Amino acid sequence: MTRSLGQEGFGQYTTALAFLSIFVILSDLGLHSLMTRELSQKKEGLPEITSNFFTLRLISSLIFLLLGLAALALFPYSRAMKIGMAIGASGFFFLSV
């Protein structure tokens, strides 16, 4: 991948991944650990608990990635890189959910 993108292209790719990763990490909000704890304590209501946490995760991922894309306007990246980050954000959204 480094050979095909070249030094500058690979640097942009790495920057985009690092930038989006920050917002994906923030979108977790500790929900995975909290869900694990809740499921281990309560044996009843498993589908309801799982559904609630999935909904929270979906909403938090969407909010934080949109905040990341909004913050992107404050950085002096090229137009092509901003478009690439927007496309990458959709992939990160599905990975985080």
PDB file of N, CA and C in Angstrom:
ATOM      1  N   MET A   1       0.826  -1.174   0.000  1.00  0.00           N
ATOM      2  CA  MET A   1       0.000   0.000   0.000  1.00  0.00           C
ATOM      3  C   MET A   1       0.882   1.252   0.000  1.00  0.00           C
ATOM      4  N   THR A   2       1.958   1.196   0.763  1.00  0.00           N
ATOM      5  CA  THR A   2       2.866   2.342   0.811  1.00  0.00           C
ATOM      6  C   THR A   2       3.474   2.607  -0.555  1.00  0.00           C
ATOM      7  N   ARG A   3       3.819   1.553  -1.261  1.00  0.00           N
ATOM      8  CA  ARG A   3       4.410   1.730  -2.591  1.00  0.00           C
ATOM      9  C   ARG A   3       3.414   2.337  -3.570  1.00  0.00           C
ATOM     10  N   SER A   4       2.185   1.876  -3.531  1.00  0.00           N
ATOM     11  CA  SER A   4       1.213   2.377  -4.504  1.00  0.00           C
ATOM     12  C   SER A   4       0.756   3.805  -4.182  1.00  0.00           C
ATOM     13  N   LEU A   5       0.659   4.161  -2.910  1.00  0.00           N
ATOM     14  CA  LEU A   5       0.229   5.506  -2.535  1.00  0.00           C
ATOM     15  C   LEU A   5       1.377   6.515  -2.573  1.00  0.00           C
ATOM     16  N   GLY A   6       2.559   6.045  -2.368  1.00  0.00           N
ATOM     17  CA  GLY A   6       3.695   6.952  -2.285  1.00  0.00           C
ATOM     18  C   GLY A   6       3.797   7.539  -0.891  1.00  0.00           C
ATOM     19  N   GLN A   7       4.843   8.289  -0.656  1.00  0.00           N
ATOM     20  CA  GLN A   7       5.097   8.831   0.670  1.00  0.00           C
ATOM     21  C   GLN A   7       4.011   9.827   1.090  1.00  0.00           C
ATOM     22  N   GLU A   8       3.653  10.728   0.215  1.00  0.00           N
ATOM     23  CA  GLU A   8       2.651  11.742   0.560  1.00  0.00           C
ATOM     24  C   GLU A   8       1.260  11.128   0.717  1.00  0.00           C
ATOM     25  N   GLY A   9       0.883  10.246  -0.193  1.00  0.00           N
ATOM     26  CA  GLY A   9      -0.425   9.612  -0.128  1.00  0.00           C
ATOM     27  C   GLY A   9      -0.587   8.742   1.103  1.00  0.00           C
ATOM     28  N   PHE A  10       0.478   8.016   1.463  1.00  0.00           N
ATOM     29  CA  PHE A  10       0.398   7.174   2.653  1.00  0.00           C
ATOM     30  C   PHE A  10       0.330   8.032   3.914  1.00  0.00           C
ATOM     31  N   GLY A  11       1.010   9.164   3.909  1.00  0.00           N
ATOM     32  CA  GLY A  11       0.922  10.081   5.037  1.00  0.00           C
ATOM     33  C   GLY A  11      -0.488  10.627   5.210  1.00  0.00           C
ATOM     34  N   GLN A  12      -1.136  10.949   4.099  1.00  0.00           N
ATOM     35  CA  GLN A  12      -2.522  11.426   4.164  1.00  0.00           C
ATOM     36  C   GLN A  12      -3.455  10.327   4.658  1.00  0.00           C
ATOM     37  N   TYR A  13      -3.221   9.109   4.196  1.00  0.00           N
ATOM     38  CA  TYR A  13      -4.027   7.964   4.628  1.00  0.00           C
ATOM     39  C   TYR A  13      -3.888   7.754   6.140  1.00  0.00           C
ATOM     40  N   THR A  14      -2.666   7.808   6.632  1.00  0.00           N
ATOM     41  CA  THR A  14      -2.410   7.626   8.059  1.00  0.00           C
ATOM     42  C   THR A  14      -3.030   8.748   8.876  1.00  0.00           C
ATOM     43  N   THR A  15      -2.941   9.962   8.388  1.00  0.00           N
ATOM     44  CA  THR A  15      -3.545  11.107   9.076  1.00  0.00           C
ATOM     45  C   THR A  15      -5.064  10.948   9.163  1.00  0.00           C
ATOM     46  N   ALA A  16      -5.673  10.525   8.072  1.00  0.00           N
ATOM     47  CA  ALA A  16      -7.127  10.334   8.059  1.00  0.00           C
ATOM     48  C   ALA A  16      -7.547   9.252   9.046  1.00  0.00           C
ATOM     49  N   LEU A  17      -6.822   8.146   9.077  1.00  0.00           N
ATOM     50  CA  LEU A  17      -7.153   7.068  10.012  1.00  0.00           C
ATOM     51  C   LEU A  17      -6.991   7.509  11.461  1.00  0.00           C
ATOM     52  N   ALA A  18      -5.918   8.220  11.757  1.00  0.00           N
ATOM     53  CA  ALA A  18      -5.688   8.682  13.125  1.00  0.00           C
ATOM     54  C   ALA A  18      -6.756   9.691  13.552  1.00  0.00           C
ATOM     55  N   PHE A  19      -7.091  10.606  12.665  1.00  0.00           N
ATOM     56  CA  PHE A  19      -8.094  11.626  12.972  1.00  0.00           C
ATOM     57  C   PHE A  19      -9.448  10.975  13.277  1.00  0.00           C
ATOM     58  N   LEU A  20      -9.871  10.057  12.432  1.00  0.00           N
ATOM     59  CA  LEU A  20     -11.167   9.411  12.632  1.00  0.00           C
ATOM     60  C   LEU A  20     -11.160   8.464  13.827  1.00  0.00           C
ATOM     61  N   SER A  21     -10.025   7.854  14.100  1.00  0.00           N
ATOM     62  CA  SER A  21      -9.927   6.937  15.239  1.00  0.00           C
ATOM     63  C   SER A  21     -10.176   7.651  16.557  1.00  0.00           C
ATOM     64  N   ILE A  22      -9.735   8.885  16.655  1.00  0.00           N
ATOM     65  CA  ILE A  22      -9.965   9.657  17.883  1.00  0.00           C
ATOM     66  C   ILE A  22     -11.462   9.754  18.169  1.00  0.00           C
ATOM     67  N   PHE A  23     -12.249  10.035  17.159  1.00  0.00           N
ATOM     68  CA  PHE A  23     -13.685  10.209  17.364  1.00  0.00           C
ATOM     69  C   PHE A  23     -14.400   8.873  17.573  1.00  0.00           C
ATOM     70  N   VAL A  24     -13.892   7.823  16.992  1.00  0.00           N
ATOM     71  CA  VAL A  24     -14.479   6.492  17.239  1.00  0.00           C
ATOM     72  C   VAL A  24     -14.217   6.068  18.677  1.00  0.00           C
ATOM     73  N   ILE A  25     -13.013   6.350  19.174  1.00  0.00           N
ATOM     74  CA  ILE A  25     -12.697   6.017  20.566  1.00  0.00           C
ATOM     75  C   ILE A  25     -13.573   6.823  21.516  1.00  0.00           C
ATOM     76  N   LEU A  26     -13.770   8.092  21.218  1.00  0.00           N
ATOM     77  CA  LEU A  26     -14.640   8.920  22.056  1.00  0.00           C
ATOM     78  C   LEU A  26     -16.086   8.443  22.017  1.00  0.00           C
ATOM     79  N   SER A  27     -16.514   7.911  20.894  1.00  0.00           N
ATOM     80  CA  SER A  27     -17.914   7.482  20.769  1.00  0.00           C
ATOM     81  C   SER A  27     -18.224   6.232  21.578  1.00  0.00           C
ATOM     82  N   ASP A  28     -17.210   5.522  22.030  1.00  0.00           N
ATOM     83  CA  ASP A  28     -17.442   4.306  22.807  1.00  0.00           C
ATOM     84  C   ASP A  28     -18.118   4.628  24.133  1.00  0.00           C
ATOM     85  N   LEU A  29     -17.698   5.695  24.796  1.00  0.00           N
ATOM     86  CA  LEU A  29     -18.277   6.151  26.065  1.00  0.00           C
ATOM     87  C   LEU A  29     -18.297   5.061  27.143  1.00  0.00           C
ATOM     88  N   GLY A  30     -17.500   4.033  26.999  1.00  0.00           N
ATOM     89  CA  GLY A  30     -17.481   2.952  27.977  1.00  0.00           C
ATOM     90  C   GLY A  30     -18.699   2.054  27.902  1.00  0.00           C
ATOM     91  N   LEU A  31     -19.438   2.138  26.809  1.00  0.00           N
ATOM     92  CA  LEU A  31     -20.684   1.370  26.697  1.00  0.00           C
ATOM     93  C   LEU A  31     -20.438  -0.134  26.651  1.00  0.00           C
ATOM     94  N   HIS A  32     -19.350  -0.547  26.043  1.00  0.00           N
ATOM     95  CA  HIS A  32     -19.072  -1.988  25.946  1.00  0.00           C
ATOM     96  C   HIS A  32     -18.856  -2.580  27.338  1.00  0.00           C
ATOM     97  N   SER A  33     -18.062  -1.918  28.156  1.00  0.00           N
ATOM     98  CA  SER A  33     -17.813  -2.393  29.519  1.00  0.00           C
ATOM     99  C   SER A  33     -19.077  -2.338  30.359  1.00  0.00           C
ATOM    100  N   LEU A  34     -19.836  -1.285  30.201  1.00  0.00           N
ATOM    101  CA  LEU A  34     -21.078  -1.133  30.957  1.00  0.00           C
ATOM    102  C   LEU A  34     -22.091  -2.210  30.578  1.00  0.00           C
ATOM    103  N   MET A  35     -22.189  -2.508  29.284  1.00  0.00           N
ATOM    104  CA  MET A  35     -23.113  -3.552  28.851  1.00  0.00           C
ATOM    105  C   MET A  35     -22.689  -4.917  29.388  1.00  0.00           C
ATOM    106  N   THR A  36     -21.408  -5.192  29.372  1.00  0.00           N
ATOM    107  CA  THR A  36     -20.911  -6.459  29.909  1.00  0.00           C
ATOM    108  C   THR A  36     -21.259  -6.591  31.385  1.00  0.00           C
ATOM    109  N   ARG A  37     -21.076  -5.504  32.133  1.00  0.00           N
ATOM    110  CA  ARG A  37     -21.407  -5.526  33.558  1.00  0.00           C
ATOM    111  C   ARG A  37     -22.899  -5.742  33.780  1.00  0.00           C
ATOM    112  N   GLU A  38     -23.725  -5.038  33.032  1.00  0.00           N
ATOM    113  CA  GLU A  38     -25.176  -5.165  33.188  1.00  0.00           C
ATOM    114  C   GLU A  38     -25.661  -6.569  32.836  1.00  0.00           C
ATOM    115  N   LEU A  39     -25.099  -7.138  31.784  1.00  0.00           N
ATOM    116  CA  LEU A  39     -25.529  -8.481  31.382  1.00  0.00           C
ATOM    117  C   LEU A  39     -25.086  -9.541  32.377  1.00  0.00           C
ATOM    118  N   SER A  40     -23.965  -9.320  33.034  1.00  0.00           N
ATOM    119  CA  SER A  40     -23.515 -10.301  34.019  1.00  0.00           C
ATOM    120  C   SER A  40     -24.310 -10.209  35.317  1.00  0.00           C
ATOM    121  N   GLN A  41     -24.840  -9.033  35.629  1.00  0.00           N
ATOM    122  CA  GLN A  41     -25.610  -8.857  36.859  1.00  0.00           C
ATOM    123  C   GLN A  41     -27.066  -9.275  36.718  1.00  0.00           C
ATOM    124  N   LYS A  42     -27.633  -9.032  35.546  1.00  0.00           N
ATOM    125  CA  LYS A  42     -29.059  -9.299  35.341  1.00  0.00           C
ATOM    126  C   LYS A  42     -29.222 -10.378  34.286  1.00  0.00           C
ATOM    127  N   LYS A  43     -29.850 -11.450  34.648  1.00  0.00           N
ATOM    128  CA  LYS A  43     -30.077 -12.546  33.697  1.00  0.00           C
ATOM    129  C   LYS A  43     -31.361 -12.332  32.895  1.00  0.00           C
ATOM    130  N   GLU A  44     -32.319 -11.600  33.459  1.00  0.00           N
ATOM    131  CA  GLU A  44     -33.571 -11.352  32.751  1.00  0.00           C
ATOM    132  C   GLU A  44     -33.466 -10.057  31.956  1.00  0.00           C
ATOM    133  N   GLY A  45     -34.230  -9.970  30.897  1.00  0.00           N
ATOM    134  CA  GLY A  45     -34.251  -8.764  30.084  1.00  0.00           C
ATOM    135  C   GLY A  45     -33.061  -8.627  29.153  1.00  0.00           C
ATOM    136  N   LEU A  46     -32.456  -9.738  28.793  1.00  0.00           N
ATOM    137  CA  LEU A  46     -31.270  -9.716  27.929  1.00  0.00           C
ATOM    138  C   LEU A  46     -31.520  -9.003  26.601  1.00  0.00           C
ATOM    139  N   PRO A  47     -32.602  -9.319  25.869  1.00  0.00           N
ATOM    140  CA  PRO A  47     -32.823  -8.616  24.596  1.00  0.00           C
ATOM    141  C   PRO A  47     -33.043  -7.113  24.766  1.00  0.00           C
ATOM    142  N   GLU A  48     -33.735  -6.722  25.830  1.00  0.00           N
ATOM    143  CA  GLU A  48     -34.009  -5.315  26.058  1.00  0.00           C
ATOM    144  C   GLU A  48     -32.721  -4.547  26.390  1.00  0.00           C
ATOM    145  N   ILE A  49     -31.887  -5.117  27.237  1.00  0.00           N
ATOM    146  CA  ILE A  49     -30.616  -4.472  27.603  1.00  0.00           C
ATOM    147  C   ILE A  49     -29.720  -4.339  26.384  1.00  0.00           C
ATOM    148  N   THR A  50     -29.619  -5.402  25.615  1.00  0.00           N
ATOM    149  CA  THR A  50     -28.773  -5.387  24.422  1.00  0.00           C
ATOM    150  C   THR A  50     -29.285  -4.364  23.414  1.00  0.00           C
ATOM    151  N   SER A  51     -30.584  -4.312  23.233  1.00  0.00           N
ATOM    152  CA  SER A  51     -31.184  -3.360  22.305  1.00  0.00           C
ATOM    153  C   SER A  51     -30.920  -1.917  22.740  1.00  0.00           C
ATOM    154  N   ASN A  52     -31.048  -1.648  24.034  1.00  0.00           N
ATOM    155  CA  ASN A  52     -30.806  -0.297  24.544  1.00  0.00           C
ATOM    156  C   ASN A  52     -29.360   0.132  24.334  1.00  0.00           C
ATOM    157  N   PHE A  53     -28.435  -0.767  24.619  1.00  0.00           N
ATOM    158  CA  PHE A  53     -27.025  -0.425  24.445  1.00  0.00           C
ATOM    159  C   PHE A  53     -26.659  -0.271  22.976  1.00  0.00           C
ATOM    160  N   PHE A  54     -27.256  -1.087  22.140  1.00  0.00           N
ATOM    161  CA  PHE A  54     -26.982  -0.950  20.700  1.00  0.00           C
ATOM    162  C   PHE A  54     -27.485   0.394  20.188  1.00  0.00           C
ATOM    163  N   THR A  55     -28.653   0.801  20.651  1.00  0.00           N
ATOM    164  CA  THR A  55     -29.204   2.094  20.241  1.00  0.00           C
ATOM    165  C   THR A  55     -28.317   3.239  20.726  1.00  0.00           C
ATOM    166  N   LEU A  56     -27.867   3.169  21.976  1.00  0.00           N
ATOM    167  CA  LEU A  56     -26.963   4.189  22.501  1.00  0.00           C
ATOM    168  C   LEU A  56     -25.664   4.242  21.705  1.00  0.00           C
ATOM    169  N   ARG A  57     -25.148   3.068  21.367  1.00  0.00           N
ATOM    170  CA  ARG A  57     -23.897   3.008  20.603  1.00  0.00           C
ATOM    171  C   ARG A  57     -24.091   3.602  19.206  1.00  0.00           C
ATOM    172  N   LEU A  58     -25.205   3.299  18.590  1.00  0.00           N
ATOM    173  CA  LEU A  58     -25.515   3.830  17.271  1.00  0.00           C
ATOM    174  C   LEU A  58     -25.592   5.356  17.300  1.00  0.00           C
ATOM    175  N   ILE A  59     -26.301   5.893  18.272  1.00  0.00           N
ATOM    176  CA  ILE A  59     -26.466   7.338  18.382  1.00  0.00           C
ATOM    177  C   ILE A  59     -25.147   8.023  18.726  1.00  0.00           C
ATOM    178  N   SER A  60     -24.391   7.466  19.684  1.00  0.00           N
ATOM    179  CA  SER A  60     -23.125   8.100  20.063  1.00  0.00           C
ATOM    180  C   SER A  60     -22.115   8.049  18.922  1.00  0.00           C
ATOM    181  N   SER A  61     -22.079   6.965  18.178  1.00  0.00           N
ATOM    182  CA  SER A  61     -21.164   6.874  17.037  1.00  0.00           C
ATOM    183  C   SER A  61     -21.526   7.914  15.979  1.00  0.00           C
ATOM    184  N   LEU A  62     -22.794   8.041  15.708  1.00  0.00           N
ATOM    185  CA  LEU A  62     -23.244   9.009  14.717  1.00  0.00           C
ATOM    186  C   LEU A  62     -22.908  10.438  15.152  1.00  0.00           C
ATOM    187  N   ILE A  63     -23.181  10.757  16.398  1.00  0.00           N
ATOM    188  CA  ILE A  63     -22.920  12.113  16.901  1.00  0.00           C
ATOM    189  C   ILE A  63     -21.431  12.435  16.868  1.00  0.00           C
ATOM    190  N   PHE A  64     -20.595  11.527  17.377  1.00  0.00           N
ATOM    191  CA  PHE A  64     -19.168  11.828  17.448  1.00  0.00           C
ATOM    192  C   PHE A  64     -18.516  11.873  16.071  1.00  0.00           C
ATOM    193  N   LEU A  65     -18.935  11.021  15.161  1.00  0.00           N
ATOM    194  CA  LEU A  65     -18.350  11.092  13.823  1.00  0.00           C
ATOM    195  C   LEU A  65     -18.810  12.342  13.077  1.00  0.00           C
ATOM    196  N   LEU A  66     -20.028  12.769  13.308  1.00  0.00           N
ATOM    197  CA  LEU A  66     -20.477  14.031  12.713  1.00  0.00           C
ATOM    198  C   LEU A  66     -19.725  15.216  13.322  1.00  0.00           C
ATOM    199  N   LEU A  67     -19.453  15.151  14.623  1.00  0.00           N
ATOM    200  CA  LEU A  67     -18.636  16.190  15.255  1.00  0.00           C
ATOM    201  C   LEU A  67     -17.225  16.194  14.668  1.00  0.00           C
ATOM    202  N   GLY A  68     -16.705  15.013  14.404  1.00  0.00           N
ATOM    203  CA  GLY A  68     -15.384  14.909  13.786  1.00  0.00           C
ATOM    204  C   GLY A  68     -15.358  15.521  12.399  1.00  0.00           C
ATOM    205  N   LEU A  69     -16.394  15.267  11.626  1.00  0.00           N
ATOM    206  CA  LEU A  69     -16.464  15.854  10.288  1.00  0.00           C
ATOM    207  C   LEU A  69     -16.653  17.367  10.364  1.00  0.00           C
ATOM    208  N   ALA A  70     -17.388  17.829  11.362  1.00  0.00           N
ATOM    209  CA  ALA A  70     -17.544  19.279  11.540  1.00  0.00           C
ATOM    210  C   ALA A  70     -16.219  19.910  11.957  1.00  0.00           C
ATOM    211  N   ALA A  71     -15.476  19.234  12.822  1.00  0.00           N
ATOM    212  CA  ALA A  71     -14.169  19.739  13.254  1.00  0.00           C
ATOM    213  C   ALA A  71     -13.168  19.739  12.110  1.00  0.00           C
ATOM    214  N   LEU A  72     -13.398  18.900  11.144  1.00  0.00           N
ATOM    215  CA  LEU A  72     -12.506  18.811   9.986  1.00  0.00           C
ATOM    216  C   LEU A  72     -12.425  20.134   9.235  1.00  0.00           C
ATOM    217  N   ALA A  73     -13.481  20.913   9.292  1.00  0.00           N
ATOM    218  CA  ALA A  73     -13.492  22.215   8.611  1.00  0.00           C
ATOM    219  C   ALA A  73     -12.484  23.184   9.224  1.00  0.00           C
ATOM    220  N   LEU A  74     -12.090  22.937  10.463  1.00  0.00           N
ATOM    221  CA  LEU A  74     -11.151  23.819  11.145  1.00  0.00           C
ATOM    222  C   LEU A  74      -9.691  23.522  10.802  1.00  0.00           C
ATOM    223  N   PHE A  75      -9.445  22.409  10.135  1.00  0.00           N
ATOM    224  CA  PHE A  75      -8.078  22.007   9.818  1.00  0.00           C
ATOM    225  C   PHE A  75      -7.745  22.352   8.370  1.00  0.00           C
ATOM    226  N   PRO A  76      -6.487  22.674   8.108  1.00  0.00           N
ATOM    227  CA  PRO A  76      -6.106  23.100   6.754  1.00  0.00           C
ATOM    228  C   PRO A  76      -5.770  21.947   5.809  1.00  0.00           C
ATOM    229  N   TYR A  77      -6.585  20.908   5.816  1.00  0.00           N
ATOM    230  CA  TYR A  77      -6.349  19.776   4.918  1.00  0.00           C
ATOM    231  C   TYR A  77      -6.877  20.097   3.526  1.00  0.00           C
ATOM    232  N   SER A  78      -6.348  19.383   2.547  1.00  0.00           N
ATOM    233  CA  SER A  78      -6.800  19.589   1.169  1.00  0.00           C
ATOM    234  C   SER A  78      -8.233  19.089   1.009  1.00  0.00           C
ATOM    235  N   ARG A  79      -8.882  19.536  -0.055  1.00  0.00           N
ATOM    236  CA  ARG A  79     -10.261  19.121  -0.333  1.00  0.00           C
ATOM    237  C   ARG A  79     -10.344  17.613  -0.546  1.00  0.00           C
ATOM    238  N   ALA A  80      -9.369  17.051  -1.239  1.00  0.00           N
ATOM    239  CA  ALA A  80      -9.366  15.609  -1.494  1.00  0.00           C
ATOM    240  C   ALA A  80      -9.255  14.825  -0.187  1.00  0.00           C
ATOM    241  N   MET A  81      -8.458  15.332   0.739  1.00  0.00           N
ATOM    242  CA  MET A  81      -8.301  14.640   2.016  1.00  0.00           C
ATOM    243  C   MET A  81      -9.582  14.731   2.844  1.00  0.00           C
ATOM    244  N   LYS A  82     -10.249  15.873   2.795  1.00  0.00           N
ATOM    245  CA  LYS A  82     -11.508  16.013   3.530  1.00  0.00           C
ATOM    246  C   LYS A  82     -12.581  15.092   2.963  1.00  0.00           C
ATOM    247  N   ILE A  83     -12.617  14.948   1.666  1.00  0.00           N
ATOM    248  CA  ILE A  83     -13.568  14.021   1.041  1.00  0.00           C
ATOM    249  C   ILE A  83     -13.233  12.589   1.433  1.00  0.00           C
ATOM    250  N   GLY A  84     -11.950  12.269   1.437  1.00  0.00           N
ATOM    251  CA  GLY A  84     -11.518  10.932   1.853  1.00  0.00           C
ATOM    252  C   GLY A  84     -11.883  10.637   3.292  1.00  0.00           C
ATOM    253  N   MET A  85     -11.751  11.635   4.149  1.00  0.00           N
ATOM    254  CA  MET A  85     -12.131  11.439   5.556  1.00  0.00           C
ATOM    255  C   MET A  85     -13.638  11.258   5.697  1.00  0.00           C
ATOM    256  N   ALA A  86     -14.412  11.964   4.898  1.00  0.00           N
ATOM    257  CA  ALA A  86     -15.869  11.803   4.949  1.00  0.00           C
ATOM    258  C   ALA A  86     -16.262  10.392   4.520  1.00  0.00           C
ATOM    259  N   ILE A  87     -15.609   9.879   3.492  1.00  0.00           N
ATOM    260  CA  ILE A  87     -15.883   8.506   3.058  1.00  0.00           C
ATOM    261  C   ILE A  87     -15.428   7.524   4.125  1.00  0.00           C
ATOM    262  N   GLY A  88     -14.263   7.776   4.692  1.00  0.00           N
ATOM    263  CA  GLY A  88     -13.744   6.914   5.753  1.00  0.00           C
ATOM    264  C   GLY A  88     -14.622   6.926   6.995  1.00  0.00           C
ATOM    265  N   ALA A  89     -15.251   8.066   7.267  1.00  0.00           N
ATOM    266  CA  ALA A  89     -16.129   8.162   8.446  1.00  0.00           C
ATOM    267  C   ALA A  89     -17.308   7.210   8.332  1.00  0.00           C
ATOM    268  N   SER A  90     -17.818   7.029   7.136  1.00  0.00           N
ATOM    269  CA  SER A  90     -18.932   6.077   6.985  1.00  0.00           C
ATOM    270  C   SER A  90     -18.458   4.655   7.275  1.00  0.00           C
ATOM    271  N   GLY A  91     -17.253   4.317   6.855  1.00  0.00           N
ATOM    272  CA  GLY A  91     -16.710   2.996   7.176  1.00  0.00           C
ATOM    273  C   GLY A  91     -16.467   2.825   8.659  1.00  0.00           C
ATOM    274  N   PHE A  92     -15.930   3.852   9.303  1.00  0.00           N
ATOM    275  CA  PHE A  92     -15.697   3.800  10.749  1.00  0.00           C
ATOM    276  C   PHE A  92     -17.020   3.706  11.508  1.00  0.00           C
ATOM    277  N   PHE A  93     -18.063   4.343  10.991  1.00  0.00           N
ATOM    278  CA  PHE A  93     -19.372   4.270  11.650  1.00  0.00           C
ATOM    279  C   PHE A  93     -19.867   2.822  11.692  1.00  0.00           C
ATOM    280  N   PHE A  94     -19.785   2.133  10.553  1.00  0.00           N
ATOM    281  CA  PHE A  94     -20.258   0.748  10.520  1.00  0.00           C
ATOM    282  C   PHE A  94     -19.360  -0.177  11.317  1.00  0.00           C
ATOM    283  N   LEU A  95     -18.080   0.106  11.381  1.00  0.00           N
ATOM    284  CA  LEU A  95     -17.182  -0.707  12.201  1.00  0.00           C
ATOM    285  C   LEU A  95     -17.440  -0.498  13.696  1.00  0.00           C
ATOM    286  N   SER A  96     -17.730   0.725  14.090  1.00  0.00           N
ATOM    287  CA  SER A  96     -17.926   0.985  15.506  1.00  0.00           C
ATOM    288  C   SER A  96     -19.263   0.470  16.026  1.00  0.00           C
ATOM    289  N   VAL A  97     -20.238   0.391  15.143  1.00  0.00           N
ATOM    290  CA  VAL A  97     -21.547  -0.109  15.556  1.00  0.00           C
ATOM    291  C   VAL A  97     -21.506  -1.619  15.522  1.00  0.00           C
TER     292      VAL A  97
END
